Short mmCIF file of C-alpha atoms in Angstrom, two decimals:
data_model
loop_
_atom_site.label_atom_id
_atom_site.label_comp_id
_atom_site.label_asym_id
_atom_site.label_seq_id
_atom_site.Cartn_x
_atom_site.Cartn_y
_atom_site.Cartn_z
CA UNK W 1 66.65 129.93 70.50
CA UNK W 2 69.75 127.99 72.19
CA UNK W 3 73.09 128.52 70.72
CA UNK W 4 74.94 125.50 69.56
CA UNK W 5 77.80 124.51 71.84
CA UNK W 6 81.28 125.42 70.35
CA UNK W 7 83.76 123.02 71.26
CA UNK W 8 87.73 123.81 71.64
CA UNK W 9 90.01 123.40 69.04
CA UNK W 10 92.80 120.99 70.41
CA UNK W 11 96.00 121.90 69.37
CA UNK W 12 98.48 119.17 69.33
CA UNK W 13 101.51 119.36 71.74
CA UNK W 14 104.83 119.70 69.94
CA UNK W 15 107.24 116.50 70.37
CA UNK W 16 110.76 116.75 69.08
CA UNK W 17 113.15 113.76 68.12
CA UNK W 18 116.57 113.05 67.02
CA UNK W 19 118.32 110.51 64.99
CA UNK W 20 121.45 109.74 66.51
CA UNK W 21 124.22 107.74 64.47
CA UNK W 22 125.91 104.89 65.79
CA UNK W 23 128.68 104.12 63.28
CA UNK W 24 132.00 102.97 65.21
CA UNK W 25 130.27 104.60 68.21
CA UNK W 26 132.15 103.47 71.38
CA UNK W 27 130.13 103.15 74.94
CA UNK W 28 131.16 106.41 76.46
CA UNK W 29 130.53 108.56 73.32
CA UNK W 30 126.94 106.96 73.01
CA UNK W 31 125.99 107.56 76.54
CA UNK W 32 127.26 111.24 76.02
CA UNK W 33 125.38 111.65 72.88
CA UNK W 34 122.08 110.47 74.59
CA UNK W 35 122.42 112.57 77.75
CA UNK W 36 123.03 115.51 75.60
CA UNK W 37 119.89 115.19 73.48
CA UNK W 38 117.87 114.91 76.42
CA UNK W 39 119.24 117.68 78.05
CA UNK W 40 118.63 119.95 75.23
CA UNK W 41 114.97 118.96 75.61
CA UNK W 42 114.42 116.10 72.99
CA UNK W 43 111.44 114.04 73.64
CA UNK W 44 112.57 111.22 71.37
CA UNK W 45 116.09 109.87 70.93
CA UNK W 46 115.91 107.55 67.72
CA UNK W 47 118.33 104.70 66.54
CA UNK W 48 118.46 104.12 62.83
CA UNK W 49 118.78 100.80 60.79
CA UNK W 50 121.59 100.42 58.52
CA UNK W 51 124.14 97.76 58.16
CA UNK W 52 127.20 99.93 58.46
CA UNK W 53 125.83 101.03 61.92
CA UNK W 54 125.58 99.20 65.27
CA UNK W 55 122.51 97.07 65.81
CA UNK W 56 119.48 99.22 66.89
CA UNK W 57 118.00 97.42 69.53
CA UNK W 58 121.39 97.27 71.75
CA UNK W 59 121.71 101.13 70.97
CA UNK W 60 118.32 101.59 72.01
CA UNK W 61 118.81 99.67 75.12
CA UNK W 62 121.90 101.60 76.11
CA UNK W 63 120.26 104.94 75.33
CA UNK W 64 117.47 104.37 77.49
CA UNK W 65 119.93 103.35 80.60
CA UNK W 66 121.75 106.67 79.96
CA UNK W 67 118.78 108.72 80.10
CA UNK W 68 115.71 109.43 82.57
CA UNK W 69 112.51 110.74 80.47
CA UNK W 70 113.06 110.32 76.61
CA UNK W 71 110.98 107.83 74.60
CA UNK W 72 113.61 105.65 72.84
CA UNK W 73 112.57 105.26 68.99
CA UNK W 74 113.75 102.96 65.93
CA UNK W 75 113.82 105.33 63.00
CA UNK W 76 112.99 103.06 60.93
CA UNK W 77 113.58 99.59 61.22
CA UNK W 78 113.96 98.25 57.62
CA UNK W 79 111.15 95.46 57.34
CA UNK W 80 113.18 93.58 54.74
CA UNK W 81 116.11 92.99 57.53
CA UNK W 82 113.89 91.28 60.33
CA UNK W 83 112.34 88.28 60.87
CA UNK W 84 108.47 88.90 62.43
CA UNK W 85 109.05 86.13 64.92
CA UNK W 86 112.55 87.29 66.09
CA UNK W 87 111.75 90.93 65.66
CA UNK W 88 108.47 90.42 68.23
CA UNK W 89 111.07 88.96 70.58
CA UNK W 90 113.43 91.80 70.10
CA UNK W 91 110.60 94.31 70.32
CA UNK W 92 108.89 92.53 73.68
CA UNK W 93 112.40 92.44 75.42
CA UNK W 94 113.47 95.82 74.53
CA UNK W 95 110.36 97.36 75.62
CA UNK W 96 110.41 95.55 78.99
CA UNK W 97 113.79 96.31 79.64
CA UNK W 98 113.58 100.01 79.04
CA UNK W 99 110.42 100.48 81.23
CA UNK W 100 108.02 100.58 78.22
CA UNK W 101 109.62 103.80 76.48
CA UNK W 102 109.99 102.18 73.33
CA UNK W 103 108.41 103.42 70.04
CA UNK W 104 108.59 101.22 67.24
CA UNK W 105 109.11 103.05 63.71
CA UNK W 106 109.13 100.55 60.58
CA UNK W 107 109.73 101.32 56.83
CA UNK W 108 110.79 99.84 53.73
CA UNK W 109 114.04 100.76 53.57
CA UNK W 110 115.78 102.39 50.68
CA UNK W 111 119.76 101.91 50.49
CA UNK W 112 120.16 99.56 47.41
CA UNK W 113 123.66 98.29 48.32
CA UNK W 114 121.97 96.91 51.49
CA UNK W 115 119.41 94.87 49.83
CA UNK W 116 122.14 93.49 47.38
CA UNK W 117 124.44 92.71 50.46
CA UNK W 118 121.71 90.61 51.84
CA UNK W 119 120.45 88.97 48.69
CA UNK W 120 117.04 90.62 48.96
CA UNK W 121 114.93 92.02 45.86
CA UNK W 122 114.99 95.89 46.13
CA UNK W 123 112.06 96.84 43.98
CA UNK W 124 109.39 99.06 45.58
CA UNK W 125 106.81 96.54 45.30
CA UNK W 126 108.85 93.72 47.16
CA UNK W 127 109.95 96.42 49.68
CA UNK W 128 106.43 97.45 50.62
CA UNK W 129 105.07 94.05 50.34
CA UNK W 130 107.73 92.85 53.07
CA UNK W 131 106.54 95.97 55.34
CA UNK W 132 102.98 94.95 55.01
CA UNK W 133 103.52 91.52 55.97
CA UNK W 134 105.36 92.36 58.91
CA UNK W 135 102.98 94.81 60.23
CA UNK W 136 100.21 92.14 59.91
CA UNK W 137 102.47 89.80 61.68
CA UNK W 138 103.33 91.61 64.71
CA UNK W 139 99.82 92.62 65.30
CA UNK W 140 99.43 88.88 66.00
CA UNK W 141 102.77 88.31 67.69
CA UNK W 142 102.81 91.10 70.16
CA UNK W 143 99.90 89.71 72.40
CA UNK W 144 100.76 92.27 75.27
CA UNK W 145 100.08 95.78 74.36
CA UNK W 146 102.98 96.61 72.31
CA UNK W 147 104.91 99.85 72.02
CA UNK W 148 103.43 102.75 69.69
CA UNK W 149 103.89 102.09 66.06
CA UNK W 150 105.37 104.71 63.83
CA UNK W 151 105.10 103.98 59.91
CA UNK W 152 107.18 106.27 57.57
CA UNK W 153 107.12 106.46 53.80
CA UNK W 154 106.05 108.79 50.90
CA UNK W 155 104.00 106.66 48.45
CA UNK W 156 100.37 105.61 48.61
CA UNK W 157 100.66 101.99 49.69
CA UNK W 158 102.92 102.71 52.62
CA UNK W 159 100.96 105.87 53.78
CA UNK W 160 97.52 103.95 53.23
CA UNK W 161 99.15 101.02 55.66
CA UNK W 162 100.35 103.67 58.01
CA UNK W 163 96.85 105.58 58.31
CA UNK W 164 95.16 102.39 59.04
CA UNK W 165 97.63 100.51 61.41
CA UNK W 166 99.74 103.11 62.98
CA UNK W 167 99.84 105.51 65.89
CA UNK W 168 102.26 107.73 64.25
CA UNK W 169 102.40 108.48 60.52
CA UNK W 170 106.07 109.96 59.30
CA UNK W 171 106.35 111.46 56.23
CA UNK W 172 109.74 111.47 54.47
CA UNK W 173 108.98 113.98 51.77
CA UNK W 174 111.70 112.47 49.77
CA UNK W 175 110.62 109.95 47.20
CA UNK W 176 113.19 108.29 44.75
CA UNK W 177 113.42 110.50 41.83
CA UNK W 178 115.29 108.83 38.55
CA UNK W 179 116.34 111.76 37.14
CA UNK W 180 119.00 112.37 40.17
CA UNK W 181 119.33 108.57 40.77
CA UNK W 182 118.53 109.18 44.51
CA UNK W 183 116.01 110.54 47.04
CA UNK W 184 114.91 114.21 46.82
CA UNK W 185 112.40 116.63 48.71
CA UNK W 186 108.97 117.35 47.34
CA UNK W 187 107.40 120.81 47.38
CA UNK W 188 105.22 121.99 50.14
CA UNK W 189 102.00 121.11 48.06
CA UNK W 190 103.02 117.61 47.09
CA UNK W 191 103.78 117.21 51.08
CA UNK W 192 100.41 118.65 52.04
CA UNK W 193 98.48 116.42 49.61
CA UNK W 194 100.41 113.28 51.02
CA UNK W 195 98.85 114.38 54.51
CA UNK W 196 95.48 114.97 53.09
CA UNK W 197 95.83 111.43 51.44
CA UNK W 198 96.56 109.82 55.11
CA UNK W 199 93.75 111.84 56.72
CA UNK W 200 91.49 110.54 53.97
CA UNK W 201 92.78 106.77 54.22
CA UNK W 202 92.67 106.85 58.07
CA UNK W 203 88.89 107.88 58.26
CA UNK W 204 87.58 108.02 62.08
CA UNK W 205 91.30 107.06 63.35
CA UNK W 206 92.53 110.60 61.57
CA UNK W 207 92.12 112.61 64.78
CA UNK W 208 94.12 110.11 66.88
CA UNK W 209 97.10 109.69 64.43
CA UNK W 210 100.33 111.87 65.45
CA UNK W 211 102.04 113.31 62.24
CA UNK W 212 105.88 113.37 62.14
CA UNK W 213 108.15 114.64 59.74
CA UNK W 214 112.07 114.20 58.99
CA UNK W 215 114.03 117.38 58.78
CA UNK W 216 116.99 116.71 56.48
CA UNK W 217 119.06 119.87 57.76
CA UNK W 218 118.88 123.09 60.02
CA UNK W 219 120.71 126.36 58.96
CA UNK W 220 120.82 129.01 61.50
CA UNK W 221 121.48 131.99 59.81
CA UNK W 222 120.31 135.42 59.45
CA UNK W 223 120.09 135.24 55.75
CA UNK W 224 117.29 132.89 55.01
CA UNK W 225 117.47 133.22 51.15
CA UNK W 226 121.43 132.42 51.12
CA UNK W 227 120.71 129.63 53.66
CA UNK W 228 118.24 127.97 51.37
CA UNK W 229 120.75 128.15 48.59
CA UNK W 230 123.07 126.14 50.69
CA UNK W 231 120.34 123.49 50.61
CA UNK W 232 119.87 123.07 47.00
CA UNK W 233 121.21 119.68 46.94
CA UNK W 234 117.98 118.38 48.63
CA UNK W 235 115.83 119.28 46.02
CA UNK W 236 117.51 120.75 42.73
CA UNK W 237 114.41 121.52 41.47
CA UNK W 238 113.08 123.83 43.76
CA UNK W 239 113.88 127.67 43.98
CA UNK W 240 115.18 129.02 47.40
CA UNK W 241 111.45 130.83 48.06
CA UNK W 242 110.14 126.91 47.70
CA UNK W 243 112.44 125.42 49.87
CA UNK W 244 111.85 127.87 52.75
CA UNK W 245 108.13 126.71 52.71
CA UNK W 246 109.30 123.01 53.48
CA UNK W 247 108.93 121.28 56.83
CA UNK W 248 111.62 118.98 55.77
CA UNK W 249 114.19 121.93 56.09
CA UNK W 250 114.86 124.73 58.77
CA UNK W 251 116.55 127.68 58.00
CA UNK W 252 116.81 131.50 59.83
CA UNK W 253 117.47 132.31 63.14
CA UNK W 254 116.14 130.04 65.94
CA UNK W 255 113.03 132.51 66.50
CA UNK W 256 112.30 132.35 62.77
CA UNK W 257 112.48 128.83 62.76
CA UNK W 258 110.48 128.34 65.73
CA UNK W 259 107.83 130.43 63.71
CA UNK W 260 107.99 127.90 61.07
CA UNK W 261 107.34 124.93 63.21
CA UNK W 262 104.41 126.61 64.41
CA UNK W 263 103.27 127.38 60.94
CA UNK W 264 103.84 123.79 59.68
CA UNK W 265 101.63 122.43 62.81
CA UNK W 266 98.98 124.80 61.72
CA UNK W 267 99.09 124.02 57.80
CA UNK W 268 100.04 120.43 57.59
CA UNK W 269 99.04 119.18 61.27
CA UNK W 270 102.56 118.23 61.87
CA UNK W 271 103.39 118.02 65.66
CA UNK W 272 106.22 115.87 65.87
CA UNK W 273 109.60 116.99 64.38
CA UNK W 274 112.63 114.73 63.84
CA UNK W 275 115.81 115.96 62.84
CA UNK W 276 119.22 114.38 62.13
CA UNK W 277 122.21 114.25 64.84
CA UNK W 278 123.96 117.04 62.59
CA UNK W 279 121.37 119.31 63.55
CA UNK W 280 121.17 118.41 67.34
CA UNK W 281 122.53 121.56 68.73
CA UNK W 282 121.19 123.95 66.35
CA UNK W 283 117.80 122.98 66.48
CA UNK W 284 117.85 122.49 70.23
CA UNK W 285 117.79 126.23 70.59
CA UNK W 286 114.77 126.26 68.54
CA UNK W 287 113.16 123.62 70.82
CA UNK W 288 114.01 126.32 73.83
CA UNK W 289 111.47 128.84 72.22
CA UNK W 290 108.64 126.42 71.56
CA UNK W 291 108.16 124.90 75.16
#
């Protein structure tokens, strides 16, 4: 009797990104931040899309000029802000000018004051509809091979869209919570349920999709419980022990956080971790241990 061939399990490689903030950021400072991010080992330097910040595409081009190898991402463009035809032009131009290093991240947006400033409806259904329409239009308008598409969100419709159309699915893990009047983190079980939802919706595509998560904070400390207590504002209903299970928060020594990251890849299938600029230096110490 011939034994069936046992195929090796492919473990996805890690990628690490950082969202750099461009508010009132002069050229020299922006260049220095981008170079520092690359020196720390970040694979992706991402620019946000908010009305109080510098425009994302010029910022992305300068980030590429300042660096050598990093992918330059948008994390994430608010679909409501961008006309499909004009966005397709910006994406094509930027990707060509930076040598194909662009990663296009899209989302629904969430800052109510920004929608009000533009006179746009900000109810969830309208925001999601704009994203669905934009993704569909870009598939037609980007006639040449466009940059990898990331779609970020939490709800069923956005994650279903991401599962079926994007190369990268980004989990925010932080829906709007009416009881707090803002977004707040969900627990690990709910986030795992979101991952399983995406895998089911993706069907045969599931094995080819890269899973990303946005971490809200990194706290380097020898006292993990106290560190978790300092982050209760991100999820007021979760006890410290449950906060420590989340891939959206990192707490501990660099070595402990590195183990967290490895554990999150095993449990959730997450291999692409993005942090905010405030955590860039601290999480850079973790990246050293994961290469």
